[in-house]
Amino acid sequence: MLRKLVITRPLAQSLGLAQVLRDGGREVVILPLLDILPLPDEAALQAVLAQLESFALVAFVSPNAIDAAFAQVATWPVSVPLAVMGEGSRRALARHGVTAGPYQITSPLDTQRTDSQTLLQALDLPRLQGQRVLIIRGDGGRELLADAMRDAGIDVQQVAAYRRVAPRLDAALRQRLTDLLAQDCDWIITSSEALQVLMGFVQQVDAETGVGKIQHKNVFVPHRRIAETAVSLGFRYVFLTGSGDEGLLTALQSRP
């Protein structure tokens, strides 16, 4: 019997995957552990996007960064190369009409580890030395990419395009978590931050036995960094999938 799947991605990113899984006969629960919200003030984002052609490269840290930026940009200049972390971001660019061929898009070669470090390996950092690079990210994102580029002599500017907020742990969410902890579910986790939120919620809902329950669930993650976070939090059954929905679906099919 196929186990129920819990998708913890933000709602907008969960709907398409949930439908594909349901069409394949899986029972799915959407339980967003992070909400993606616009910035209270988008003036800084709008100002920097008005100067796109002054940058030798624009790097996006996530599909959310792409969607937030393209909400402010009518047409992306073909002369401005882009860099993304993985296949999910490539698909996000494609939704906005930006694809390889007309546009130069760089992404990690290792689809099993799509993060800042592998993106840095794919970039021609010497060519960018002394030039301006823009990193578009969420509010309060990691500094690894920017720091490494600065160390390589690149003039880096960062701008936030959205913010991530954990949902409020109200009575309804408490009950949903309690019910899911008692069931034989597999969990899809696509960010380390969401994993931390989940553990925090479980500790509040059922600190005595809930943590042990969640640590024994199957957890499917798309990146090694998330897998490492899961292991550090005591999860025993962590399955690393390929990048993007295709990798996730393949992994789920091999472990029904």
PDB file of C-alpha atoms in Angstrom:
ATOM      1  CA  MET A   1       0.000   0.000   0.000  1.00  0.00           C
ATOM      2  CA  LEU A   2       1.290   3.442  -0.975  1.00  0.00           C
ATOM      3  CA  ARG A   3       2.050   5.674   1.985  1.00  0.00           C
ATOM      4  CA  LYS A   4       0.563   9.128   2.336  1.00  0.00           C
ATOM      5  CA  LEU A   5       2.910  11.940   1.277  1.00  0.00           C
ATOM      6  CA  VAL A   6       3.254  15.219   3.153  1.00  0.00           C
ATOM      7  CA  ILE A   7       4.498  18.116   0.996  1.00  0.00           C
ATOM      8  CA  THR A   8       5.937  20.914   3.111  1.00  0.00           C
ATOM      9  CA  ARG A   9       6.872  23.408   0.386  1.00  0.00           C
ATOM     10  CA  PRO A  10       5.187  26.828   0.238  1.00  0.00           C
ATOM     11  CA  LEU A  11       1.645  26.476  -1.063  1.00  0.00           C
ATOM     12  CA  ALA A  12       2.180  27.835  -4.587  1.00  0.00           C
ATOM     13  CA  GLN A  13       5.102  25.457  -5.137  1.00  0.00           C
ATOM     14  CA  SER A  14       3.198  22.459  -3.750  1.00  0.00           C
ATOM     15  CA  LEU A  15       0.085  22.491  -5.902  1.00  0.00           C
ATOM     16  CA  GLY A  16       1.580  21.252  -9.182  1.00  0.00           C
ATOM     17  CA  LEU A  17       3.584  18.482  -7.536  1.00  0.00           C
ATOM     18  CA  ALA A  18       0.582  17.432  -5.463  1.00  0.00           C
ATOM     19  CA  GLN A  19      -1.562  17.089  -8.582  1.00  0.00           C
ATOM     20  CA  VAL A  20       1.045  14.951 -10.362  1.00  0.00           C
ATOM     21  CA  LEU A  21       1.304  12.676  -7.334  1.00  0.00           C
ATOM     22  CA  ARG A  22      -2.473  12.391  -6.989  1.00  0.00           C
ATOM     23  CA  ASP A  23      -2.757  11.557 -10.683  1.00  0.00           C
ATOM     24  CA  GLY A  24      -0.280   8.762  -9.980  1.00  0.00           C
ATOM     25  CA  GLY A  25      -2.476   7.347  -7.232  1.00  0.00           C
ATOM     26  CA  ARG A  26      -0.785   8.849  -4.170  1.00  0.00           C
ATOM     27  CA  GLU A  27      -2.639  10.358  -1.235  1.00  0.00           C
ATOM     28  CA  VAL A  28      -1.148  13.793  -0.587  1.00  0.00           C
ATOM     29  CA  VAL A  29      -1.307  16.307   2.246  1.00  0.00           C
ATOM     30  CA  ILE A  30      -0.046  19.845   1.652  1.00  0.00           C
ATOM     31  CA  LEU A  31       1.418  21.263   4.856  1.00  0.00           C
ATOM     32  CA  PRO A  32       3.402  24.436   4.075  1.00  0.00           C
ATOM     33  CA  LEU A  33       6.094  25.056   6.674  1.00  0.00           C
ATOM     34  CA  LEU A  34       7.122  28.387   5.159  1.00  0.00           C
ATOM     35  CA  ASP A  35       5.089  31.151   3.601  1.00  0.00           C
ATOM     36  CA  ILE A  36       6.667  33.238   0.831  1.00  0.00           C
ATOM     37  CA  LEU A  37       5.618  36.861   1.188  1.00  0.00           C
ATOM     38  CA  PRO A  38       6.475  40.079  -0.640  1.00  0.00           C
ATOM     39  CA  LEU A  39       8.753  42.596   1.010  1.00  0.00           C
ATOM     40  CA  PRO A  40       7.079  45.403   2.969  1.00  0.00           C
ATOM     41  CA  ASP A  41       9.067  47.848   0.821  1.00  0.00           C
ATOM     42  CA  GLU A  42      10.182  46.848  -2.690  1.00  0.00           C
ATOM     43  CA  ALA A  43      11.902  50.129  -3.544  1.00  0.00           C
ATOM     44  CA  ALA A  44      15.447  48.701  -3.266  1.00  0.00           C
ATOM     45  CA  LEU A  45      14.542  45.707  -5.451  1.00  0.00           C
ATOM     46  CA  GLN A  46      12.926  47.912  -8.078  1.00  0.00           C
ATOM     47  CA  ALA A  47      15.892  50.287  -8.121  1.00  0.00           C
ATOM     48  CA  VAL A  48      18.473  47.588  -8.724  1.00  0.00           C
ATOM     49  CA  LEU A  49      16.357  45.823 -11.358  1.00  0.00           C
ATOM     50  CA  ALA A  50      16.253  49.089 -13.297  1.00  0.00           C
ATOM     51  CA  GLN A  51      20.063  48.758 -13.680  1.00  0.00           C
ATOM     52  CA  LEU A  52      20.224  45.151 -14.905  1.00  0.00           C
ATOM     53  CA  GLU A  53      22.438  45.894 -17.895  1.00  0.00           C
ATOM     54  CA  SER A  54      25.157  47.242 -15.592  1.00  0.00           C
ATOM     55  CA  PHE A  55      25.777  43.727 -14.205  1.00  0.00           C
ATOM     56  CA  ALA A  56      28.024  41.072 -15.757  1.00  0.00           C
ATOM     57  CA  LEU A  57      25.899  38.361 -14.107  1.00  0.00           C
ATOM     58  CA  VAL A  58      22.697  38.071 -12.093  1.00  0.00           C
ATOM     59  CA  ALA A  59      22.450  35.057  -9.772  1.00  0.00           C
ATOM     60  CA  PHE A  60      19.167  33.817  -8.314  1.00  0.00           C
ATOM     61  CA  VAL A  61      19.219  31.693  -5.165  1.00  0.00           C
ATOM     62  CA  SER A  62      15.775  30.092  -5.653  1.00  0.00           C
ATOM     63  CA  PRO A  63      12.664  29.903  -7.845  1.00  0.00           C
ATOM     64  CA  ASN A  64      11.015  32.290  -5.376  1.00  0.00           C
ATOM     65  CA  ALA A  65      13.702  34.878  -6.097  1.00  0.00           C
ATOM     66  CA  ILE A  66      13.062  34.478  -9.812  1.00  0.00           C
ATOM     67  CA  ASP A  67       9.301  34.854  -9.520  1.00  0.00           C
ATOM     68  CA  ALA A  68       9.622  37.901  -7.261  1.00  0.00           C
ATOM     69  CA  ALA A  69      12.127  39.606  -9.555  1.00  0.00           C
ATOM     70  CA  PHE A  70      10.234  38.898 -12.767  1.00  0.00           C
ATOM     71  CA  ALA A  71       7.105  40.375 -11.221  1.00  0.00           C
ATOM     72  CA  GLN A  72       9.034  43.649 -11.487  1.00  0.00           C
ATOM     73  CA  VAL A  73      10.729  43.105 -14.880  1.00  0.00           C
ATOM     74  CA  ALA A  74       8.846  43.306 -18.172  1.00  0.00           C
ATOM     75  CA  THR A  75      11.670  41.876 -20.328  1.00  0.00           C
ATOM     76  CA  TRP A  76      15.016  40.387 -19.321  1.00  0.00           C
ATOM     77  CA  PRO A  77      17.937  41.822 -21.331  1.00  0.00           C
ATOM     78  CA  VAL A  78      19.459  39.094 -23.506  1.00  0.00           C
ATOM     79  CA  SER A  79      22.903  40.594 -22.871  1.00  0.00           C
ATOM     80  CA  VAL A  80      22.737  39.866 -19.122  1.00  0.00           C
ATOM     81  CA  PRO A  81      23.788  36.289 -18.177  1.00  0.00           C
ATOM     82  CA  LEU A  82      21.959  34.490 -15.380  1.00  0.00           C
ATOM     83  CA  ALA A  83      23.014  31.899 -12.790  1.00  0.00           C
ATOM     84  CA  VAL A  84      20.698  29.576 -10.857  1.00  0.00           C
ATOM     85  CA  MET A  85      21.050  26.791  -8.304  1.00  0.00           C
ATOM     86  CA  GLY A  86      19.133  23.960  -9.977  1.00  0.00           C
ATOM     87  CA  GLU A  87      16.469  22.612 -12.309  1.00  0.00           C
ATOM     88  CA  GLY A  88      13.617  24.120 -10.330  1.00  0.00           C
ATOM     89  CA  SER A  89      15.056  27.555 -10.990  1.00  0.00           C
ATOM     90  CA  ARG A  90      15.610  26.773 -14.671  1.00  0.00           C
ATOM     91  CA  ARG A  91      11.941  25.879 -14.934  1.00  0.00           C
ATOM     92  CA  ALA A  92      11.004  29.090 -13.143  1.00  0.00           C
ATOM     93  CA  LEU A  93      13.020  31.076 -15.688  1.00  0.00           C
ATOM     94  CA  ALA A  94      11.323  29.187 -18.522  1.00  0.00           C
ATOM     95  CA  ARG A  95       7.913  30.169 -17.162  1.00  0.00           C
ATOM     96  CA  HIS A  96       9.018  33.762 -17.689  1.00  0.00           C
ATOM     97  CA  GLY A  97      10.303  33.107 -21.202  1.00  0.00           C
ATOM     98  CA  VAL A  98      14.001  32.868 -20.321  1.00  0.00           C
ATOM     99  CA  THR A  99      15.618  29.693 -21.664  1.00  0.00           C
ATOM    100  CA  ALA A 100      19.073  28.513 -22.706  1.00  0.00           C
ATOM    101  CA  GLY A 101      19.939  29.520 -26.253  1.00  0.00           C
ATOM    102  CA  PRO A 102      18.758  33.104 -26.378  1.00  0.00           C
ATOM    103  CA  TYR A 103      19.988  33.530 -22.817  1.00  0.00           C
ATOM    104  CA  GLN A 104      23.188  32.399 -21.107  1.00  0.00           C
ATOM    105  CA  ILE A 105      22.214  30.428 -17.984  1.00  0.00           C
ATOM    106  CA  THR A 106      24.752  28.785 -15.661  1.00  0.00           C
ATOM    107  CA  SER A 107      23.812  26.159 -13.079  1.00  0.00           C
ATOM    108  CA  PRO A 108      25.655  23.447 -11.102  1.00  0.00           C
ATOM    109  CA  LEU A 109      26.783  20.418 -13.068  1.00  0.00           C
ATOM    110  CA  ASP A 110      26.105  18.081 -10.139  1.00  0.00           C
ATOM    111  CA  THR A 111      22.326  17.802  -9.905  1.00  0.00           C
ATOM    112  CA  GLN A 112      22.669  15.905  -6.626  1.00  0.00           C
ATOM    113  CA  ARG A 113      24.120  18.952  -4.880  1.00  0.00           C
ATOM    114  CA  THR A 114      22.703  22.181  -6.226  1.00  0.00           C
ATOM    115  CA  ASP A 115      23.886  24.831  -3.834  1.00  0.00           C
ATOM    116  CA  SER A 116      26.187  27.844  -3.604  1.00  0.00           C
ATOM    117  CA  GLN A 117      29.372  25.781  -3.606  1.00  0.00           C
ATOM    118  CA  THR A 118      28.546  23.801  -6.736  1.00  0.00           C
ATOM    119  CA  LEU A 119      27.307  26.940  -8.504  1.00  0.00           C
ATOM    120  CA  LEU A 120      30.645  28.600  -7.734  1.00  0.00           C
ATOM    121  CA  GLN A 121      32.416  25.636  -9.354  1.00  0.00           C
ATOM    122  CA  ALA A 122      30.373  26.122 -12.528  1.00  0.00           C
ATOM    123  CA  LEU A 123      31.022  29.866 -12.809  1.00  0.00           C
ATOM    124  CA  ASP A 124      34.014  31.423 -14.561  1.00  0.00           C
ATOM    125  CA  LEU A 125      35.104  33.495 -11.568  1.00  0.00           C
ATOM    126  CA  PRO A 126      38.329  34.866 -13.148  1.00  0.00           C
ATOM    127  CA  ARG A 127      36.271  36.306 -16.005  1.00  0.00           C
ATOM    128  CA  LEU A 128      34.044  38.089 -13.496  1.00  0.00           C
ATOM    129  CA  GLN A 129      36.916  39.611 -11.525  1.00  0.00           C
ATOM    130  CA  GLY A 130      36.501  43.366 -11.216  1.00  0.00           C
ATOM    131  CA  GLN A 131      32.963  43.258 -12.623  1.00  0.00           C
ATOM    132  CA  ARG A 132      29.591  43.802 -10.991  1.00  0.00           C
ATOM    133  CA  VAL A 133      27.455  40.780 -10.051  1.00  0.00           C
ATOM    134  CA  LEU A 134      23.961  40.918  -8.581  1.00  0.00           C
ATOM    135  CA  ILE A 135      22.608  38.214  -6.258  1.00  0.00           C
ATOM    136  CA  ILE A 136      18.821  38.133  -5.846  1.00  0.00           C
ATOM    137  CA  ARG A 137      17.714  36.198  -2.783  1.00  0.00           C
ATOM    138  CA  GLY A 138      15.286  36.031   0.109  1.00  0.00           C
ATOM    139  CA  ASP A 139      15.506  38.382   3.056  1.00  0.00           C
ATOM    140  CA  GLY A 140      18.289  37.193   5.355  1.00  0.00           C
ATOM    141  CA  GLY A 141      19.712  34.569   2.999  1.00  0.00           C
ATOM    142  CA  ARG A 142      23.082  32.816   3.285  1.00  0.00           C
ATOM    143  CA  GLU A 143      26.304  34.762   2.600  1.00  0.00           C
ATOM    144  CA  LEU A 144      28.465  31.945   1.187  1.00  0.00           C
ATOM    145  CA  LEU A 145      27.947  32.815  -2.485  1.00  0.00           C
ATOM    146  CA  ALA A 146      28.537  36.539  -2.012  1.00  0.00           C
ATOM    147  CA  ASP A 147      31.562  36.047   0.242  1.00  0.00           C
ATOM    148  CA  ALA A 148      33.239  33.627  -2.161  1.00  0.00           C
ATOM    149  CA  MET A 149      32.693  35.977  -5.092  1.00  0.00           C
ATOM    150  CA  ARG A 150      34.106  38.928  -3.165  1.00  0.00           C
ATOM    151  CA  ASP A 151      37.128  36.823  -2.256  1.00  0.00           C
ATOM    152  CA  ALA A 152      37.599  36.278  -6.004  1.00  0.00           C
ATOM    153  CA  GLY A 153      37.730  40.036  -6.576  1.00  0.00           C
ATOM    154  CA  ILE A 154      34.163  40.440  -7.833  1.00  0.00           C
ATOM    155  CA  ASP A 155      32.052  43.508  -7.016  1.00  0.00           C
ATOM    156  CA  VAL A 156      28.964  41.867  -5.495  1.00  0.00           C
ATOM    157  CA  GLN A 157      25.641  43.503  -4.729  1.00  0.00           C
ATOM    158  CA  GLN A 158      22.822  41.615  -3.019  1.00  0.00           C
ATOM    159  CA  VAL A 159      19.144  42.464  -2.912  1.00  0.00           C
ATOM    160  CA  ALA A 160      16.221  40.768  -1.196  1.00  0.00           C
ATOM    161  CA  ALA A 161      13.201  39.974  -3.360  1.00  0.00           C
ATOM    162  CA  TYR A 162      10.919  38.215  -0.867  1.00  0.00           C
ATOM    163  CA  ARG A 163      10.718  37.046   2.727  1.00  0.00           C
ATOM    164  CA  ARG A 164      10.159  33.613   4.262  1.00  0.00           C
ATOM    165  CA  VAL A 165       7.865  33.397   7.281  1.00  0.00           C
ATOM    166  CA  ALA A 166       6.866  30.337   9.296  1.00  0.00           C
ATOM    167  CA  PRO A 167       3.095  29.911   9.666  1.00  0.00           C
ATOM    168  CA  ARG A 168       1.495  30.490  13.036  1.00  0.00           C
ATOM    169  CA  LEU A 169       1.157  27.328  15.097  1.00  0.00           C
ATOM    170  CA  ASP A 170      -2.539  27.716  15.831  1.00  0.00           C
ATOM    171  CA  ALA A 171      -4.963  25.081  17.100  1.00  0.00           C
ATOM    172  CA  ALA A 172      -5.762  23.808  13.598  1.00  0.00           C
ATOM    173  CA  LEU A 173      -2.099  23.336  12.676  1.00  0.00           C
ATOM    174  CA  ARG A 174      -1.419  21.647  16.016  1.00  0.00           C
ATOM    175  CA  GLN A 175      -4.176  19.146  15.312  1.00  0.00           C
ATOM    176  CA  ARG A 176      -2.951  18.463  11.782  1.00  0.00           C
ATOM    177  CA  LEU A 177       0.565  17.794  13.041  1.00  0.00           C
ATOM    178  CA  THR A 178      -0.705  15.537  15.802  1.00  0.00           C
ATOM    179  CA  ASP A 179      -2.723  13.524  13.289  1.00  0.00           C
ATOM    180  CA  LEU A 180       0.173  13.237  10.825  1.00  0.00           C
ATOM    181  CA  LEU A 181       2.622  12.133  13.511  1.00  0.00           C
ATOM    182  CA  ALA A 182       0.290   9.247  14.315  1.00  0.00           C
ATOM    183  CA  GLN A 183       0.119   8.109  10.668  1.00  0.00           C
ATOM    184  CA  ASP A 184       2.539   6.230   8.427  1.00  0.00           C
ATOM    185  CA  CYS A 185       3.461   9.162   6.185  1.00  0.00           C
ATOM    186  CA  ASP A 186       6.473  10.059   4.074  1.00  0.00           C
ATOM    187  CA  TRP A 187       7.631  13.681   4.194  1.00  0.00           C
ATOM    188  CA  ILE A 188       8.953  15.839   1.353  1.00  0.00           C
ATOM    189  CA  ILE A 189      11.270  18.555   2.688  1.00  0.00           C
ATOM    190  CA  THR A 190      12.894  20.989   0.254  1.00  0.00           C
ATOM    191  CA  SER A 191      14.743  23.400   2.544  1.00  0.00           C
ATOM    192  CA  SER A 192      16.790  23.209   5.725  1.00  0.00           C
ATOM    193  CA  GLU A 193      14.807  26.114   7.117  1.00  0.00           C
ATOM    194  CA  ALA A 194      11.536  24.228   6.680  1.00  0.00           C
ATOM    195  CA  LEU A 195      13.082  21.244   8.435  1.00  0.00           C
ATOM    196  CA  GLN A 196      14.021  23.424  11.395  1.00  0.00           C
ATOM    197  CA  VAL A 197      10.487  24.839  11.497  1.00  0.00           C
ATOM    198  CA  LEU A 198       9.033  21.327  11.473  1.00  0.00           C
ATOM    199  CA  MET A 199      11.171  20.222  14.401  1.00  0.00           C
ATOM    200  CA  GLY A 200      10.287  23.357  16.345  1.00  0.00           C
ATOM    201  CA  PHE A 201       6.583  22.779  15.775  1.00  0.00           C
ATOM    202  CA  VAL A 202       6.787  19.102  16.712  1.00  0.00           C
ATOM    203  CA  GLN A 203       8.563  19.983  19.951  1.00  0.00           C
ATOM    204  CA  GLN A 204       5.756  22.385  20.822  1.00  0.00           C
ATOM    205  CA  VAL A 205       2.996  19.977  19.836  1.00  0.00           C
ATOM    206  CA  ASP A 206       4.397  16.829  21.471  1.00  0.00           C
ATOM    207  CA  ALA A 207       7.858  17.284  22.971  1.00  0.00           C
ATOM    208  CA  GLU A 208       7.731  13.959  24.834  1.00  0.00           C
ATOM    209  CA  THR A 209       7.047  11.498  22.013  1.00  0.00           C
ATOM    210  CA  GLY A 210       6.471  13.605  18.879  1.00  0.00           C
ATOM    211  CA  VAL A 211      10.158  14.195  18.151  1.00  0.00           C
ATOM    212  CA  GLY A 212      10.851  10.466  18.220  1.00  0.00           C
ATOM    213  CA  LYS A 213       7.925   9.856  15.882  1.00  0.00           C
ATOM    214  CA  ILE A 214       8.995  12.408  13.291  1.00  0.00           C
ATOM    215  CA  GLN A 215      12.610  11.212  13.395  1.00  0.00           C
ATOM    216  CA  HIS A 216      11.450   7.760  12.296  1.00  0.00           C
ATOM    217  CA  LYS A 217       9.522   8.992   9.264  1.00  0.00           C
ATOM    218  CA  ASN A 218      10.901   8.646   5.736  1.00  0.00           C
ATOM    219  CA  VAL A 219      12.126  12.070   4.610  1.00  0.00           C
ATOM    220  CA  PHE A 220      12.811  12.871   0.936  1.00  0.00           C
ATOM    221  CA  VAL A 221      15.133  15.826   0.308  1.00  0.00           C
ATOM    222  CA  PRO A 222      16.593  17.225  -2.941  1.00  0.00           C
ATOM    223  CA  HIS A 223      19.992  18.438  -1.684  1.00  0.00           C
ATOM    224  CA  ARG A 224      22.831  16.973   0.337  1.00  0.00           C
ATOM    225  CA  ARG A 225      22.893  20.047   2.590  1.00  0.00           C
ATOM    226  CA  ILE A 226      19.281  19.395   3.609  1.00  0.00           C
ATOM    227  CA  ALA A 227      20.068  15.715   4.106  1.00  0.00           C
ATOM    228  CA  GLU A 228      22.957  16.665   6.381  1.00  0.00           C
ATOM    229  CA  THR A 229      20.647  18.928   8.379  1.00  0.00           C
ATOM    230  CA  ALA A 230      18.105  16.118   8.694  1.00  0.00           C
ATOM    231  CA  VAL A 231      20.726  13.671   9.959  1.00  0.00           C
ATOM    232  CA  SER A 232      21.992  16.256  12.460  1.00  0.00           C
ATOM    233  CA  LEU A 233      18.418  16.599  13.765  1.00  0.00           C
ATOM    234  CA  GLY A 234      18.166  12.855  14.363  1.00  0.00           C
ATOM    235  CA  PHE A 235      16.230  11.716  11.287  1.00  0.00           C
ATOM    236  CA  ARG A 236      17.035   8.080  10.583  1.00  0.00           C
ATOM    237  CA  TYR A 237      15.530   7.526   7.138  1.00  0.00           C
ATOM    238  CA  VAL A 238      16.701  10.303   4.819  1.00  0.00           C
ATOM    239  CA  PHE A 239      16.497   9.748   1.063  1.00  0.00           C
ATOM    240  CA  LEU A 240      18.396  12.096  -1.251  1.00  0.00           C
ATOM    241  CA  THR A 241      16.628  12.689  -4.555  1.00  0.00           C
ATOM    242  CA  GLY A 242      17.772  14.411  -7.703  1.00  0.00           C
ATOM    243  CA  SER A 243      17.165  18.121  -8.187  1.00  0.00           C
ATOM    244  CA  GLY A 244      13.685  19.271  -9.172  1.00  0.00           C
ATOM    245  CA  ASP A 245      10.353  17.491  -9.265  1.00  0.00           C
ATOM    246  CA  GLU A 246      11.634  14.891 -11.744  1.00  0.00           C
ATOM    247  CA  GLY A 247      14.275  13.679  -9.308  1.00  0.00           C
ATOM    248  CA  LEU A 248      11.764  13.601  -6.491  1.00  0.00           C
ATOM    249  CA  LEU A 249       9.200  11.650  -8.497  1.00  0.00           C
ATOM    250  CA  THR A 250      11.834   9.125  -9.568  1.00  0.00           C
ATOM    251  CA  ALA A 251      12.898   8.591  -5.956  1.00  0.00           C
ATOM    252  CA  LEU A 252       9.304   8.157  -4.798  1.00  0.00           C
ATOM    253  CA  GLN A 253       8.619   5.611  -7.540  1.00  0.00           C
ATOM    254  CA  SER A 254      11.589   3.544  -6.421  1.00  0.00           C
ATOM    255  CA  ARG A 255      10.390   3.577  -2.782  1.00  0.00           C
ATOM    256  CA  PRO A 256       6.598   3.259  -2.825  1.00  0.00           C
TER     257      PRO A 256
END
